[in-house]
Coordinates of C-alpha atoms in Angstrom, one line a residue:
X1 CA -58.3 -58.4 88.2
X2 CA -59.7 -54.9 88.3
X3 CA -56.2 -53.5 87.5
X4 CA -55.9 -56.0 84.6
X5 CA -59.2 -54.8 83.3
X6 CA -58.2 -51.2 83.7
X7 CA -55.0 -51.9 81.7
X8 CA -56.8 -54.0 79.2
X9 CA -58.0 -51.5 76.7
X10 CA -54.6 -49.6 76.8
X11 CA -52.3 -52.7 76.7
X12 CA -52.3 -52.8 72.9
X13 CA -49.7 -50.0 72.7
X14 CA -50.5 -46.7 71.0
X15 CA -52.4 -48.3 68.1
X16 CA -55.0 -49.7 70.5
X17 CA -55.3 -46.3 71.9
X18 CA -55.6 -44.8 68.5
X19 CA -58.2 -47.3 67.5
X20 CA -60.2 -46.6 70.7
X21 CA -60.0 -42.9 70.0
X22 CA -60.8 -43.3 66.4
X23 CA -63.8 -45.3 67.3
X24 CA -64.8 -42.4 69.6
X25 CA -66.9 -39.5 68.3
X26 CA -64.4 -37.9 65.8
X27 CA -65.4 -35.7 63.0
X28 CA -64.5 -36.8 59.4
X29 CA -61.9 -33.9 59.1
X30 CA -60.1 -34.9 62.2
X31 CA -60.1 -38.5 61.0
X32 CA -58.5 -37.6 57.7
X33 CA -55.8 -35.4 59.4
X34 CA -55.0 -38.2 61.8
X35 CA -54.5 -40.7 59.0
X36 CA -52.2 -38.3 57.2
X37 CA -50.1 -37.9 60.3
X38 CA -49.8 -41.6 60.7
X39 CA -48.6 -42.1 57.2
X40 CA -45.9 -39.4 57.6
X41 CA -44.8 -41.0 60.9
X42 CA -44.5 -44.4 59.2
X43 CA -42.4 -42.9 56.3
X44 CA -40.0 -41.3 58.8
X45 CA -39.6 -44.4 60.7
X46 CA -38.9 -46.4 57.6
X47 CA -36.3 -43.9 56.4
X48 CA -34.5 -43.9 59.7
X49 CA -34.3 -47.6 59.9
X50 CA -33.1 -48.0 56.3
X51 CA -30.2 -45.5 56.8
X52 CA -29.3 -47.2 60.1
X53 CA -29.3 -50.6 58.4
X54 CA -27.1 -49.4 55.5
X55 CA -24.6 -47.9 57.9
X56 CA -24.5 -51.1 60.0
X57 CA -24.3 -53.2 56.9
X58 CA -21.3 -51.4 55.6
X59 CA -19.5 -51.7 59.0
X60 CA -20.5 -55.4 59.2
X61 CA -19.2 -56.1 55.8
X62 CA -15.9 -54.6 56.8
X63 CA -15.8 -56.7 59.9
X64 CA -17.0 -60.0 58.3
X65 CA -13.9 -61.0 56.3
X66 CA -15.5 -64.4 55.6
X67 CA -18.7 -62.9 54.3
X68 CA -19.8 -63.9 50.8
X69 CA -18.8 -61.2 48.4
X70 CA -21.8 -62.1 46.1
X71 CA -24.3 -61.6 48.8
X72 CA -26.0 -58.2 48.6
X73 CA -25.0 -57.5 52.3
X74 CA -21.3 -58.3 52.0
X75 CA -20.7 -56.3 48.8
X76 CA -19.1 -52.9 49.1
X77 CA -20.5 -50.6 46.4
X78 CA -17.7 -48.2 45.6
X79 CA -19.1 -46.5 42.6
X80 CA -22.4 -45.8 44.1
X81 CA -23.0 -42.0 43.7
X82 CA -25.8 -41.8 46.2
X83 CA -25.4 -39.7 49.3
X84 CA -24.5 -41.8 52.4
X85 CA -25.3 -39.0 54.7
X86 CA -28.8 -40.2 55.3
X87 CA -30.1 -37.0 53.9
X88 CA -31.4 -36.0 50.5
X89 CA -33.6 -37.7 47.9
X90 CA -31.0 -40.3 47.0
X91 CA -29.9 -38.5 43.8
X92 CA -26.2 -38.1 42.8
X93 CA -24.1 -35.5 44.7
X94 CA -23.8 -32.2 42.9
X95 CA -21.9 -29.0 43.9
X96 CA -24.3 -26.8 42.1
X97 CA -22.1 -26.1 39.1
X98 CA -21.2 -27.7 35.8
X99 CA -23.6 -29.9 34.0
X100 CA -24.2 -30.2 30.3
X101 CA -23.2 -27.2 28.2
X102 CA -22.5 -25.0 31.2
X103 CA -19.2 -23.1 31.9
X104 CA -19.1 -23.7 35.7
X105 CA -20.2 -21.9 38.8
X106 CA -21.3 -18.3 38.4
X107 CA -18.5 -15.9 39.2
X108 CA -15.7 -18.4 38.7
X109 CA -12.6 -16.9 37.1
X110 CA -10.2 -19.1 35.2
X111 CA -6.5 -18.4 35.4
X112 CA -4.2 -18.5 32.3
X113 CA -3.0 -22.0 32.2
X114 CA 0.7 -22.7 31.5
X115 CA 1.0 -25.0 28.5
X116 CA 1.7 -28.5 29.8
X117 CA 4.7 -30.3 28.3
X118 CA 2.8 -33.6 28.4
X119 CA 0.0 -32.2 26.4
X120 CA -0.1 -33.8 23.0
X121 CA -0.7 -30.4 21.4
X122 CA 2.3 -28.8 23.2
X123 CA 4.3 -26.6 21.0
X124 CA 7.9 -25.7 22.1
X125 CA 8.2 -22.6 20.0
X126 CA 5.2 -20.9 21.7
X127 CA 2.6 -19.1 19.5
X128 CA 3.4 -20.2 16.0
X129 CA 2.1 -18.0 13.1
X130 CA 1.8 -19.9 9.9
X131 CA 2.6 -17.9 6.7
X132 CA 1.2 -18.6 3.3
X133 CA 4.0 -19.8 1.2
X134 CA 4.0 -18.9 -2.5
X135 CA 5.6 -21.6 -4.7
X136 CA 8.6 -20.4 -6.7
X137 CA 7.8 -19.1 -10.2
X138 CA 9.2 -21.3 -12.9
X139 CA 11.2 -19.8 -15.8
X140 CA 8.5 -20.8 -18.3
X141 CA 5.8 -19.0 -16.4
X142 CA 8.0 -15.9 -15.6
X143 CA 6.9 -14.1 -18.7
X144 CA 3.2 -14.8 -18.1
X145 CA 3.4 -13.4 -14.6
X146 CA 5.7 -10.4 -15.1
X147 CA 4.4 -9.0 -18.5
X148 CA 0.9 -8.0 -17.3
X149 CA 2.5 -6.2 -14.3
X150 CA 4.9 -4.2 -16.7
X151 CA 2.1 -3.5 -19.2
X152 CA -0.1 -2.1 -16.4
X153 CA 2.9 0.0 -15.1
X154 CA 3.1 1.6 -18.6
X155 CA -0.5 2.8 -17.9
X156 CA -0.1 4.1 -14.3
X157 CA 3.6 4.8 -14.0
X158 CA 3.8 3.9 -10.3
X159 CA 7.0 2.0 -9.5
X160 CA 6.0 1.3 -5.9
X161 CA 3.0 -0.6 -7.1
X162 CA 5.3 -2.8 -9.3
X163 CA 7.6 -3.5 -6.4
X164 CA 4.6 -4.5 -4.3
X165 CA 3.3 -6.9 -6.9
X166 CA 6.7 -8.4 -7.6
X167 CA 7.2 -9.0 -3.9
X168 CA 4.0 -11.1 -3.8
X169 CA 5.5 -13.4 -6.4
X170 CA 8.2 -15.8 -5.3
X171 CA 10.6 -15.1 -8.2
X172 CA 13.5 -17.0 -6.8
X173 CA 16.8 -17.1 -8.8
X174 CA 15.0 -15.8 -12.0
X175 CA 14.2 -12.4 -10.5
X176 CA 16.9 -10.7 -12.7
X177 CA 14.7 -11.5 -15.7
X178 CA 12.2 -8.8 -14.6
X179 CA 14.4 -6.1 -16.0
X180 CA 15.1 -7.9 -19.3
X181 CA 11.4 -8.6 -19.8
X182 CA 10.5 -4.9 -19.0
X183 CA 13.2 -3.6 -21.5
X184 CA 12.1 -6.1 -24.2
X185 CA 8.5 -4.9 -23.8
X186 CA 9.4 -1.2 -24.0
X187 CA 11.4 -1.8 -27.2
X188 CA 8.2 -2.6 -28.9
X189 CA 6.4 0.3 -27.2
X190 CA 6.7 4.1 -27.3
X191 CA 9.5 6.4 -26.2
X192 CA 7.5 7.2 -23.0
X193 CA 7.4 3.4 -22.2
X194 CA 11.2 3.3 -22.5
X195 CA 11.5 6.3 -20.2
X196 CA 9.2 4.6 -17.7
X197 CA 11.3 1.4 -18.0
X198 CA 14.5 3.3 -17.2
X199 CA 12.8 4.8 -14.2
X200 CA 11.6 1.4 -13.1
X201 CA 15.1 -0.1 -13.4
X202 CA 16.5 2.8 -11.4
X203 CA 13.9 2.3 -8.6
X204 CA 14.2 -1.5 -8.5
X205 CA 18.0 -1.3 -8.3
X206 CA 19.3 -1.8 -4.8
X207 CA 15.9 -2.7 -3.4
X208 CA 14.9 -5.8 -5.3
X209 CA 17.7 -6.2 -7.8
X210 CA 21.5 -5.8 -7.3
X211 CA 23.9 -4.5 -9.9
X212 CA 24.9 -8.1 -10.5
X213 CA 21.3 -9.0 -11.3
X214 CA 21.1 -6.0 -13.7
X215 CA 24.3 -7.0 -15.4
X216 CA 23.0 -10.5 -15.9
X217 CA 19.8 -9.1 -17.4
X218 CA 21.6 -6.9 -19.9
X219 CA 24.0 -9.7 -20.8
X220 CA 20.9 -11.8 -21.6
X221 CA 19.5 -9.1 -23.8
X222 CA 22.7 -8.6 -25.7
X223 CA 22.6 -12.3 -26.5
X224 CA 18.9 -12.1 -27.5
X225 CA 19.5 -9.1 -29.8
X226 CA 19.2 -11.2 -33.1
X227 CA 15.6 -12.2 -32.0
X228 CA 14.7 -8.7 -30.7
X229 CA 15.7 -7.2 -34.1
X230 CA 13.0 -9.2 -35.8
X231 CA 10.3 -7.2 -34.0
X232 CA 12.3 -3.9 -33.5
X233 CA 14.9 -3.2 -36.2
X234 CA 16.5 -0.4 -34.2
X235 CA 16.8 -2.6 -31.0
X236 CA 20.7 -2.4 -30.9
X237 CA 20.7 1.4 -30.7
X238 CA 17.9 1.4 -28.2
X239 CA 19.6 -1.2 -26.0
X240 CA 22.8 1.0 -26.2
X241 CA 20.7 3.9 -24.9
X242 CA 19.3 1.8 -22.1
X243 CA 22.8 0.7 -21.1
X244 CA 24.1 4.3 -21.1
X245 CA 21.2 5.5 -19.1
X246 CA 21.5 2.5 -16.6
X247 CA 25.2 3.3 -16.1
X248 CA 24.5 7.0 -15.6
X249 CA 21.8 6.0 -13.0
X250 CA 24.2 3.6 -11.3
X251 CA 21.9 0.8 -12.1
X252 CA 24.8 -1.0 -13.9
X253 CA 28.4 -1.0 -12.7
X254 CA 30.7 1.7 -14.3
X255 CA 32.9 -1.0 -15.7
X256 CA 30.1 -2.8 -17.6
X257 CA 31.4 -1.6 -21.0
X258 CA 35.0 -2.4 -20.2
X259 CA 34.1 -5.9 -19.2
X260 CA 32.6 -6.5 -22.7
X261 CA 35.4 -4.9 -24.6
X262 CA 36.8 -7.2 -27.3
X263 CA 34.7 -10.2 -26.0
X264 CA 31.6 -9.7 -28.2
X265 CA 31.3 -11.5 -31.5
X266 CA 27.7 -10.6 -32.4
X267 CA 27.7 -7.4 -34.5
X268 CA 24.3 -6.3 -33.1
X269 CA 25.7 -6.4 -29.6
X270 CA 28.7 -4.5 -30.7
X271 CA 26.5 -1.7 -32.2
X272 CA 24.6 -1.5 -28.9
X273 CA 27.8 -1.3 -26.8
X274 CA 29.3 1.3 -29.1
X275 CA 26.2 3.4 -28.9
X276 CA 26.4 3.3 -25.1
X277 CA 30.1 4.2 -25.1
X278 CA 29.5 7.2 -27.4
X279 CA 26.6 8.5 -25.2
X280 CA 28.7 8.1 -22.1
X281 CA 31.8 9.7 -23.6
X282 CA 30.0 12.9 -24.4
X283 CA 30.3 14.7 -21.1
X284 CA 27.3 16.9 -21.9
X285 CA 25.2 13.9 -22.5
X286 CA 26.1 12.3 -19.2
X287 CA 24.4 15.2 -17.5
X288 CA 21.4 15.0 -19.8
X289 CA 21.1 11.2 -20.1
X290 CA 17.8 11.4 -18.3
X291 CA 16.6 12.8 -21.6
X292 CA 18.0 9.9 -23.6
X293 CA 14.4 9.0 -24.7
X294 CA 13.5 12.6 -25.4
X295 CA 10.4 12.4 -23.3
X296 CA 11.0 14.7 -20.4
X297 CA 7.5 16.0 -21.0
X298 CA 4.3 14.5 -19.8
X299 CA 6.1 12.3 -17.3
X300 CA 8.0 15.0 -15.4
X301 CA 6.4 17.0 -12.7
X302 CA 5.5 20.6 -13.7
X303 CA 7.8 22.0 -11.0
X304 CA 10.8 20.2 -12.6
X305 CA 9.9 21.7 -16.0
X306 CA 9.5 25.2 -14.7
X307 CA 12.9 24.9 -12.9
X308 CA 14.5 23.7 -16.2
X309 CA 13.0 26.6 -18.2
X310 CA 14.2 29.1 -15.6
X311 CA 17.7 27.7 -15.8
X312 CA 17.6 27.8 -19.6
X313 CA 16.6 31.5 -19.6
X314 CA 19.2 32.5 -16.9
X315 CA 21.9 30.7 -18.9
X316 CA 20.7 32.5 -22.1
X317 CA 20.9 35.9 -20.3
X318 CA 24.5 35.3 -19.4
X319 CA 25.7 33.7 -22.7
X320 CA 23.3 35.3 -25.2
X321 CA 23.4 32.0 -27.2
X322 CA 20.0 31.7 -28.9
X323 CA 20.9 28.4 -30.6
X324 CA 21.9 26.8 -27.3
X325 CA 18.6 28.0 -25.7
X326 CA 16.6 26.6 -28.6
X327 CA 18.5 23.3 -28.3
X328 CA 17.7 23.0 -24.6
X329 CA 14.1 23.8 -25.1
X330 CA 13.8 21.1 -27.8
X331 CA 15.5 18.7 -25.4
X332 CA 12.8 19.2 -22.8
X333 CA 10.3 17.7 -25.3
X334 CA 7.3 19.6 -24.0
X335 CA 5.9 21.4 -27.0
X336 CA 2.5 21.8 -25.2
X337 CA 4.2 23.6 -22.3
X338 CA 6.2 26.3 -24.2
X339 CA 3.7 29.0 -23.0
X340 CA 5.5 28.6 -19.6
X341 CA 8.8 29.7 -21.2
X342 CA 7.0 32.9 -22.6
X343 CA 5.6 33.6 -19.2
X344 CA 8.9 33.1 -17.4
X345 CA 10.7 35.2 -20.0
X346 CA 8.3 38.2 -19.6
X347 CA 8.4 38.0 -15.8
X348 CA 12.2 38.0 -15.9
X349 CA 12.1 41.2 -18.0
X350 CA 9.8 42.8 -15.5
X351 CA 12.1 41.9 -12.6
X352 CA 15.3 42.9 -14.3
X353 CA 17.2 46.3 -14.2
X354 CA 17.9 48.2 -17.4
X355 CA 16.8 47.5 -21.0
X356 CA 19.3 44.7 -21.9
X357 CA 17.2 41.9 -20.6
X358 CA 14.2 43.2 -22.5
X359 CA 16.1 43.3 -25.8
X360 CA 17.6 39.9 -25.3
X361 CA 14.3 38.2 -24.4
X362 CA 12.7 39.9 -27.4
X363 CA 15.4 38.4 -29.6
X364 CA 14.9 34.9 -28.1
X365 CA 11.1 35.0 -28.4
X366 CA 11.5 36.3 -32.0
X367 CA 13.8 33.4 -32.9
X368 CA 11.6 30.8 -31.2
X369 CA 8.6 32.3 -33.0
X370 CA 10.3 32.1 -36.4
X371 CA 11.4 28.5 -35.9
X372 CA 7.9 27.6 -34.9
X373 CA 8.9 26.3 -31.4
X374 CA 6.4 28.8 -29.9
X375 CA 2.9 29.0 -31.6
X376 CA 0.5 31.9 -31.7
X377 CA -1.6 30.4 -29.0
X378 CA 1.4 29.8 -26.7
X379 CA 2.7 33.3 -27.2
X380 CA -0.8 34.7 -26.4
X381 CA -1.3 32.5 -23.4
X382 CA 2.1 33.3 -21.9
X383 CA 1.6 37.1 -22.2
X384 CA -2.0 36.9 -21.0
X385 CA -0.9 35.0 -17.8
X386 CA 1.5 37.9 -17.1
X387 CA -1.3 40.4 -17.8
X388 CA -3.5 38.7 -15.2
X389 CA -0.8 38.7 -12.6
X390 CA 0.4 42.2 -13.1
X391 CA -1.3 43.6 -10.0
X392 CA 0.6 41.1 -7.8
X393 CA 3.9 41.7 -9.7
X394 CA 3.4 45.4 -9.0
X395 CA 3.7 44.8 -5.3
X396 CA 7.3 43.7 -5.8
X397 CA 8.1 45.8 -8.9
X398 CA 6.4 49.2 -8.6
X399 CA 7.2 50.2 -12.2
X400 CA 6.0 46.8 -13.7
X401 CA 3.2 48.5 -15.7
X402 CA 5.4 50.8 -17.6
X403 CA 8.1 48.2 -18.1
X404 CA 5.5 45.8 -19.4
X405 CA 4.1 48.4 -21.8
X406 CA 7.6 49.2 -23.2
X407 CA 8.3 45.5 -23.7
X408 CA 4.9 44.8 -25.4
X409 CA 5.5 47.7 -27.8
X410 CA 9.0 46.5 -28.6
X411 CA 7.7 42.9 -29.2
X412 CA 5.0 44.3 -31.4
X413 CA 7.4 46.4 -33.5
X414 CA 9.6 43.4 -34.0
X415 CA 6.5 41.4 -35.0
X416 CA 6.8 38.9 -32.2
X417 CA 3.2 39.4 -31.0
X418 CA 0.0 40.3 -32.7
X419 CA -1.7 43.8 -32.6
X420 CA -4.6 42.3 -30.7
X421 CA -2.3 41.0 -28.0
X422 CA -0.6 44.4 -27.8
X423 CA -4.0 46.1 -27.4
X424 CA -5.1 43.9 -24.5
X425 CA -2.1 44.9 -22.4
X426 CA -3.6 46.4 -19.2
X427 CA -2.8 50.0 -18.4
X428 CA -3.1 51.9 -15.2
X429 CA -5.0 54.9 -16.5
X430 CA -7.3 55.2 -19.4
X431 CA -4.6 57.0 -21.4
X432 CA -1.5 55.0 -22.2
X433 CA 1.7 57.0 -22.0
X434 CA 4.7 56.2 -24.2
X435 CA 6.9 55.9 -21.1
X436 CA 7.3 57.3 -17.6
X437 CA 9.5 60.4 -18.3
X438 CA 8.6 61.8 -21.7
X439 CA 6.5 64.7 -20.5
X440 CA 3.1 62.8 -20.8
X441 CA 3.0 62.4 -24.6
X442 CA -0.1 60.3 -25.4
X443 CA 0.2 57.4 -27.7
X444 CA -1.8 57.5 -31.0

């Protein structure tokens, strides 16, 4: 009985003991701490038992084949995303990467993926580049498209620009009409436009247009001559010049004229072909057909003109034919540039040996002066340019000053130059001697 009594207060398990202790003389803080501990212990106990239950339930449900699938115990939840480890807060599993709008775990490197054949976007040819396709230009619109390009070309004269613009258009089988449109436009324009058109045909030939295309274009123009004459009465002669120049430039085949012989009924076309035949038969013209439009001038580079004038003067010094030299100078068609001829002529005199060159050049300048091919201004400008360059010329020709003075006097006596121009001739000393070896006689 005593033992029972002793066990009595403690027989109620821990709780009894707790209660007894609680009922003892505890401070309020100790009491609060104790209660918190109890709550935590209860929570742990509950969690442990629930995880054990779920594990045993799942094993039971596998064992119990006859269990009711509808009962919550017998049902196996396959798509439950909660952790079954008994750890964690019961949220879905997560590897710490991914999520909404995120590229993946930090430091992850993606390899280049091989395209998958089963992918609906799979492309056999690999990387396809799509080109912008220009629809083919119709014959009706041809004129509308090409004319502005040609008109602009007459302003800037750059054949490469024209080629670039034409390449952007899909001209298709009508491309040969480019040349016929250009020629038709130039017939209504100026001589310089016709020269530019001949240059354009020569540059397009072989790159964009074949000789066959060019032949077709000129055939078309020969047929259209009756209409062209309405706007340009001298169209047949001009077209003949175009044909001759095109054959000389190898734009048209050499047998173009033979092909048309005796097959042409239209009188205008006959005039054109005859004109071309005449131009081509004159051997001298074949060389100078690039001057068929008479506009060497403003379109040719200065270097080319200087070279031509040099040749002209050298030929003259050999042949002595003033009329031929005049003809060649007129052919160059650069009236504004004749001062260059004067300059080149005087420099040639300075660089020559003996007096013959001086007398010949004086004769040529005199003739050109009388026919009006060289004006006062050009004569003055030519001589003045030599005056300015005398110091440099003296380095190559030590006696340049004295030769110059003799030549200037000769020209003045033959009234080729003005007194004022003679007086501005630079002299080495203050006194101007008549010549080097006449004992120092001073000029009046």
